[in-house]
mmCIF file of C-alpha atoms in Angstrom:
data_model
loop_
_atom_site.group_PDB
_atom_site.id
_atom_site.type_symbol
_atom_site.label_atom_id
_atom_site.label_comp_id
_atom_site.label_asym_id
_atom_site.label_seq_id
_atom_site.Cartn_x
_atom_site.Cartn_y
_atom_site.Cartn_z
ATOM 1 C CA ALA A 452 -7.572 -15.170 -0.080
ATOM 2 C CA GLN A 453 -8.110 -11.872 -0.507
ATOM 3 C CA SER A 454 -8.308 -9.933 -3.728
ATOM 4 C CA VAL A 455 -9.579 -5.910 -4.880
ATOM 5 C CA SER A 456 -10.374 -5.091 -8.075
ATOM 6 C CA GLN A 457 -10.723 -1.647 -9.356
ATOM 7 C CA HIS A 458 -12.793 -0.937 -12.297
ATOM 8 C CA ASN A 459 -10.823 2.122 -14.100
ATOM 9 C CA HIS A 460 -6.946 1.929 -14.945
ATOM 10 C CA HIS A 461 -7.392 5.932 -16.263
ATOM 11 C CA VAL A 462 -9.943 8.291 -15.117
ATOM 12 C CA ILE A 463 -9.912 11.769 -17.103
ATOM 13 C CA LEU A 464 -12.280 14.557 -15.647
ATOM 14 C CA SER A 465 -12.304 18.232 -15.773
ATOM 15 C CA GLU A 466 -12.315 20.462 -12.599
ATOM 16 C CA ALA A 467 -15.435 20.608 -10.672
ATOM 17 C CA ALA A 468 -16.904 17.302 -12.198
ATOM 18 C CA SER A 469 -18.275 14.244 -9.388
ATOM 19 C CA LEU A 470 -15.609 11.818 -9.386
ATOM 20 C CA GLU A 471 -16.761 7.416 -8.391
ATOM 21 C CA LEU A 472 -13.782 5.199 -8.379
ATOM 22 C CA GLY A 473 -14.842 1.694 -8.292
ATOM 23 C CA CYS A 474 -13.380 -0.769 -5.797
ATOM 24 C CA ASN A 475 -15.139 -4.303 -5.163
ATOM 25 C CA TYR A 476 -13.511 -6.874 -2.916
ATOM 26 C CA SER A 477 -13.533 -10.623 -2.816
ATOM 27 C CA TYR A 478 -13.522 -12.061 1.124
ATOM 28 C CA GLY A 479 -16.416 -13.326 3.154
ATOM 29 C CA GLY A 480 -15.482 -12.593 6.324
ATOM 30 C CA THR A 481 -14.756 -9.034 8.442
ATOM 31 C CA VAL A 482 -12.503 -6.572 6.614
ATOM 32 C CA ASN A 483 -10.591 -2.798 6.947
ATOM 33 C CA LEU A 484 -11.081 -1.508 4.044
ATOM 34 C CA PHE A 485 -8.995 1.597 3.238
ATOM 35 C CA TRP A 486 -8.404 4.379 0.081
ATOM 36 C CA TYR A 487 -4.337 5.552 -0.392
ATOM 37 C CA VAL A 488 -3.675 8.600 -2.747
ATOM 38 C CA GLN A 489 -0.016 8.793 -4.466
ATOM 39 C CA TYR A 490 0.266 12.150 -5.658
ATOM 40 C CA PRO A 491 3.263 12.826 -8.464
ATOM 41 C CA GLY A 492 6.703 12.313 -6.841
ATOM 42 C CA GLN A 493 5.154 11.467 -3.646
ATOM 43 C CA HIS A 494 4.554 8.385 -1.354
ATOM 44 C CA LEU A 495 1.717 6.710 -0.978
ATOM 45 C CA GLN A 496 -0.894 8.424 1.768
ATOM 46 C CA LEU A 497 -4.185 7.107 3.836
ATOM 47 C CA LEU A 498 -7.134 8.990 2.441
ATOM 48 C CA LEU A 499 -9.886 7.120 4.679
ATOM 49 C CA LYS A 500 -10.312 4.092 6.038
ATOM 50 C CA TYR A 501 -13.407 1.337 6.944
ATOM 51 C CA PHE A 502 -12.916 -0.429 10.038
ATOM 52 C CA SER A 503 -16.208 -0.587 11.656
ATOM 53 C CA GLY A 504 -19.801 1.571 12.378
ATOM 54 C CA ASP A 505 -21.268 3.905 10.021
ATOM 55 C CA PRO A 506 -20.088 2.521 6.531
ATOM 56 C CA LEU A 507 -20.319 6.613 5.177
ATOM 57 C CA VAL A 508 -16.567 7.593 5.863
ATOM 58 C CA LYS A 509 -15.270 10.582 5.244
ATOM 59 C CA GLY A 510 -11.827 11.166 4.786
ATOM 60 C CA ILE A 511 -9.161 14.103 3.710
ATOM 61 C CA LYS A 512 -9.642 16.760 1.159
ATOM 62 C CA GLY A 513 -13.465 15.953 0.666
ATOM 63 C CA PHE A 514 -13.062 12.678 0.039
ATOM 64 C CA GLU A 515 -15.862 9.526 1.124
ATOM 65 C CA ALA A 516 -16.159 6.228 0.620
ATOM 66 C CA GLU A 517 -19.767 3.802 1.224
ATOM 67 C CA PHE A 518 -18.976 0.594 2.349
ATOM 68 C CA ILE A 519 -21.774 -1.646 0.745
ATOM 69 C CA LYS A 520 -21.292 -5.197 2.416
ATOM 70 C CA SER A 521 -23.752 -7.116 0.470
ATOM 71 C CA LYS A 522 -22.550 -5.855 -2.886
ATOM 72 C CA PHE A 523 -18.312 -6.216 -1.391
ATOM 73 C CA SER A 524 -17.753 -2.367 -2.377
ATOM 74 C CA PHE A 525 -15.876 0.519 -1.128
ATOM 75 C CA ASN A 526 -16.581 2.964 -3.899
ATOM 76 C CA LEU A 527 -14.425 5.963 -3.371
ATOM 77 C CA ARG A 528 -16.595 9.714 -4.336
ATOM 78 C CA LYS A 529 -15.503 13.342 -4.251
ATOM 79 C CA PRO A 530 -18.496 15.923 -5.092
ATOM 80 C CA SER A 531 -16.421 18.410 -7.103
ATOM 81 C CA VAL A 532 -12.862 17.658 -7.966
ATOM 82 C CA GLN A 533 -9.784 20.088 -8.531
ATOM 83 C CA TRP A 534 -6.948 19.788 -10.317
ATOM 84 C CA SER A 535 -4.511 19.213 -7.597
ATOM 85 C CA ASP A 536 -6.910 15.795 -7.031
ATOM 86 C CA THR A 537 -4.467 14.542 -10.207
ATOM 87 C CA ALA A 538 -3.076 11.370 -8.322
ATOM 88 C CA GLU A 539 -2.721 7.353 -8.359
ATOM 89 C CA TYR A 540 -6.013 6.010 -6.114
ATOM 90 C CA PHE A 541 -5.597 3.067 -4.435
ATOM 91 C CA CYS A 542 -7.990 0.822 -2.561
ATOM 92 C CA ALA A 543 -6.558 -1.920 -0.442
ATOM 93 C CA VAL A 544 -8.103 -4.684 2.250
ATOM 94 C CA ASN A 545 -7.085 -6.552 5.481
ATOM 95 C CA ALA A 546 -8.700 -9.022 7.912
ATOM 96 C CA PRO A 547 -6.432 -8.943 10.718
ATOM 97 C CA GLY A 548 -8.786 -11.082 12.261
ATOM 98 C CA ALA A 549 -8.318 -13.966 9.767
ATOM 99 C CA GLY A 550 -4.883 -13.660 10.270
ATOM 100 C CA SER A 551 -4.192 -11.647 7.049
ATOM 101 C CA TYR A 552 -2.173 -9.030 8.527
ATOM 102 C CA GLN A 553 -0.882 -7.267 5.429
ATOM 103 C CA LEU A 554 -2.969 -5.189 2.957
ATOM 104 C CA THR A 555 -4.212 -5.859 -0.402
ATOM 105 C CA PHE A 556 -3.995 -3.823 -2.968
ATOM 106 C CA GLY A 557 -6.110 -2.734 -6.028
ATOM 107 C CA LYS A 558 -4.299 -2.312 -9.010
ATOM 108 C CA GLY A 559 -4.847 1.816 -8.629
ATOM 109 C CA THR A 560 -6.820 4.242 -10.390
ATOM 110 C CA LYS A 561 -4.876 6.905 -12.300
ATOM 111 C CA LEU A 562 -6.874 10.290 -12.110
ATOM 112 C CA SER A 563 -6.208 13.043 -14.687
ATOM 113 C CA VAL A 564 -7.896 16.608 -13.809
ATOM 114 C CA ILE A 565 -8.049 18.804 -16.557
ATOM 115 C CA PRO A 566 -8.011 22.402 -15.316
ATOM 116 C CA GLY B 26 11.198 12.572 11.899
ATOM 117 C CA ALA B 27 7.765 11.318 12.333
ATOM 118 C CA GLY B 28 7.125 9.101 9.543
ATOM 119 C CA VAL B 29 8.684 5.810 7.718
ATOM 120 C CA SER B 30 11.888 6.280 6.004
ATOM 121 C CA GLN B 31 14.291 4.440 4.085
ATOM 122 C CA SER B 32 17.130 4.228 2.423
ATOM 123 C CA PRO B 33 18.673 4.368 -0.357
ATOM 124 C CA SER B 34 16.106 6.522 -2.526
ATOM 125 C CA ASN B 35 17.194 5.273 -5.159
ATOM 126 C CA LYS B 36 19.534 2.227 -6.027
ATOM 127 C CA VAL B 37 20.916 1.526 -9.282
ATOM 128 C CA THR B 38 22.464 -2.331 -9.511
ATOM 129 C CA GLU B 39 24.080 -4.658 -11.942
ATOM 130 C CA LYS B 40 22.279 -7.666 -12.529
ATOM 131 C CA GLY B 41 23.872 -10.527 -10.438
ATOM 132 C CA LYS B 42 24.697 -8.243 -7.516
ATOM 133 C CA ASP B 43 23.368 -8.313 -4.405
ATOM 134 C CA VAL B 44 21.461 -5.031 -2.484
ATOM 135 C CA GLU B 45 20.467 -4.327 0.762
ATOM 136 C CA LEU B 46 17.606 -1.772 1.627
ATOM 137 C CA ARG B 47 16.891 -0.470 4.608
ATOM 138 C CA CYS B 48 13.443 0.765 6.496
ATOM 139 C CA ASP B 49 13.050 2.854 9.681
ATOM 140 C CA PRO B 50 9.366 2.472 10.704
ATOM 141 C CA ILE B 51 7.790 5.131 13.493
ATOM 142 C CA SER B 52 8.761 4.773 16.927
ATOM 143 C CA GLY B 53 6.563 2.146 18.681
ATOM 144 C CA HIS B 54 5.443 0.492 15.972
ATOM 145 C CA THR B 55 5.699 -2.874 16.443
ATOM 146 C CA ALA B 56 4.434 -4.670 12.865
ATOM 147 C CA LEU B 57 6.475 -3.397 10.002
ATOM 148 C CA TYR B 58 5.472 -4.320 6.296
ATOM 149 C CA TRP B 59 7.202 -4.563 2.832
ATOM 150 C CA TYR B 60 5.425 -4.473 -0.680
ATOM 151 C CA ARG B 61 7.208 -4.378 -3.397
ATOM 152 C CA GLN B 62 5.518 -2.245 -6.639
ATOM 153 C CA ARG B 63 6.500 -2.798 -10.245
ATOM 154 C CA LEU B 64 5.819 -0.421 -13.357
ATOM 155 C CA GLY B 65 1.870 -0.306 -14.496
ATOM 156 C CA GLN B 66 1.137 -2.524 -10.825
ATOM 157 C CA GLY B 67 -0.338 -2.582 -7.336
ATOM 158 C CA LEU B 68 1.777 -3.117 -4.431
ATOM 159 C CA GLU B 69 2.469 -6.750 -3.850
ATOM 160 C CA PHE B 70 2.867 -7.953 -0.180
ATOM 161 C CA LEU B 71 6.409 -9.529 0.577
ATOM 162 C CA ILE B 72 6.852 -10.221 4.293
ATOM 163 C CA TYR B 73 5.116 -8.747 7.796
ATOM 164 C CA PHE B 74 7.340 -8.630 10.799
ATOM 165 C CA GLN B 75 5.524 -8.760 14.690
ATOM 166 C CA GLY B 76 8.273 -7.549 16.566
ATOM 167 C CA ASN B 77 11.553 -9.371 15.039
ATOM 168 C CA SER B 78 9.635 -11.851 14.271
ATOM 169 C CA ALA B 79 8.446 -12.563 10.237
ATOM 170 C CA PRO B 80 5.354 -15.056 11.114
ATOM 171 C CA ASP B 81 4.405 -14.148 7.276
ATOM 172 C CA LYS B 82 6.805 -14.535 4.276
ATOM 173 C CA SER B 83 4.515 -15.458 2.016
ATOM 174 C CA GLY B 84 5.104 -13.238 -0.435
ATOM 175 C CA LEU B 85 8.768 -13.104 -0.989
ATOM 176 C CA PRO B 86 9.197 -14.634 -4.929
ATOM 177 C CA SER B 87 12.160 -16.206 -4.547
ATOM 178 C CA ASP B 88 14.648 -17.641 -2.021
ATOM 179 C CA ARG B 89 16.985 -14.901 -3.126
ATOM 180 C CA PHE B 90 14.831 -12.383 -1.680
ATOM 181 C CA SER B 91 15.411 -12.223 2.443
ATOM 182 C CA ALA B 92 14.656 -9.939 5.370
ATOM 183 C CA GLU B 93 15.095 -9.624 9.282
ATOM 184 C CA ARG B 94 14.633 -7.271 11.830
ATOM 185 C CA THR B 95 16.103 -6.025 14.629
ATOM 186 C CA GLY B 96 13.702 -5.681 17.958
ATOM 187 C CA GLU B 97 11.089 -3.646 17.430
ATOM 188 C CA SER B 98 13.502 -1.254 14.674
ATOM 189 C CA VAL B 99 14.890 -1.327 11.563
ATOM 190 C CA SER B 100 14.211 -3.675 9.111
ATOM 191 C CA THR B 101 16.668 -4.393 5.830
ATOM 192 C CA LEU B 102 15.845 -6.406 3.045
ATOM 193 C CA THR B 103 18.291 -8.423 1.236
ATOM 194 C CA ILE B 104 17.838 -9.117 -2.736
ATOM 195 C CA GLN B 105 20.711 -11.564 -3.986
ATOM 196 C CA ARG B 106 21.757 -12.342 -7.402
ATOM 197 C CA THR B 107 19.507 -9.528 -8.379
ATOM 198 C CA GLN B 108 17.687 -9.702 -11.734
ATOM 199 C CA GLN B 109 15.733 -7.591 -14.179
ATOM 200 C CA GLU B 110 12.270 -8.428 -12.990
ATOM 201 C CA ASP B 111 13.535 -7.263 -9.709
ATOM 202 C CA SER B 112 13.459 -3.621 -10.764
ATOM 203 C CA ALA B 113 10.361 -1.920 -8.768
ATOM 204 C CA VAL B 114 10.010 0.353 -5.843
ATOM 205 C CA TYR B 115 10.260 -1.229 -2.718
ATOM 206 C CA LEU B 116 7.621 -0.142 0.142
ATOM 207 C CA CYS B 117 7.775 -0.301 3.527
ATOM 208 C CA ALA B 118 5.183 0.349 6.239
ATOM 209 C CA SER B 119 4.786 -0.062 9.736
ATOM 210 C CA SER B 120 1.762 -0.272 12.307
ATOM 211 C CA VAL B 121 1.109 0.022 16.345
ATOM 212 C CA ASP B 122 -0.441 -3.418 16.042
ATOM 213 C CA GLY B 123 -1.126 -6.131 13.245
ATOM 214 C CA VAL B 124 -2.636 -8.445 14.433
ATOM 215 C CA LYS B 125 -5.637 -5.833 15.836
ATOM 216 C CA ARG B 126 -8.688 -5.042 13.823
ATOM 217 C CA GLY B 127 -9.077 -0.928 13.930
ATOM 218 C CA ARG B 128 -6.865 1.948 13.925
ATOM 219 C CA ARG B 129 -3.833 0.182 15.844
ATOM 220 C CA ASN B 130 -4.098 -1.573 12.441
ATOM 221 C CA GLU B 131 -3.994 1.339 10.070
ATOM 222 C CA GLN B 132 -0.373 1.227 7.943
ATOM 223 C CA PHE B 133 1.605 4.045 7.044
ATOM 224 C CA PHE B 134 3.923 4.042 3.657
ATOM 225 C CA GLY B 135 7.733 5.288 3.628
ATOM 226 C CA PRO B 136 8.967 6.799 -0.025
ATOM 227 C CA GLY B 137 10.095 3.992 -1.109
ATOM 228 C CA THR B 138 13.835 2.803 -2.531
ATOM 229 C CA ARG B 139 13.194 2.203 -6.110
ATOM 230 C CA LEU B 140 15.642 -0.616 -7.731
ATOM 231 C CA THR B 141 16.642 -0.534 -11.222
ATOM 232 C CA VAL B 142 18.768 -3.403 -12.110
ATOM 233 C CA LEU B 143 20.421 -3.259 -15.443
#
């Protein structure tokens, strides 16, 4: 079974600061990796995803993530955060090739950006 | 609409009552998933449908929970004899194809149903 750990429960940053949110997963096989975002009062939206190929993936709103297979990591980054990035961020993984179709989520990281 | 829809958006019920939650997936999506998000927790998988069969029910927490799906369309999640610990946001997601790796497996989420059991 897979598991996902997100290192930070709550991150507080000032606008224009750089962001890195950690995500590690445990599964030895081929995986799909995702970051979802939930803005206050809104539903989960896909931020970015990795299926194969270039391990550096770019998503919406200037976010990017790097898949490092040797570290089982898929950290989320943004060079300069804005107040509108205040939200909860969830890392998720599945392995459909191994019969694991559902997403396994981390517990989420709340990001608060102070103007 | 183009997205996953769920109803009701909010449901308040008394302990011991049964509730039914509905999900309308994106048209053409063969795979449908139910998840639960309890306060302060990440999302927990409940059940997965491929078409109208459920190859994975491993996340259903007890026999009070059941789900069905009509063809490749609407799904209902039923909770019988609700308990206070069932209070959570119940999320539905759909994807083009559950078994493929890659873009066809990308899951799109609905807005959820917030269930409160008094």
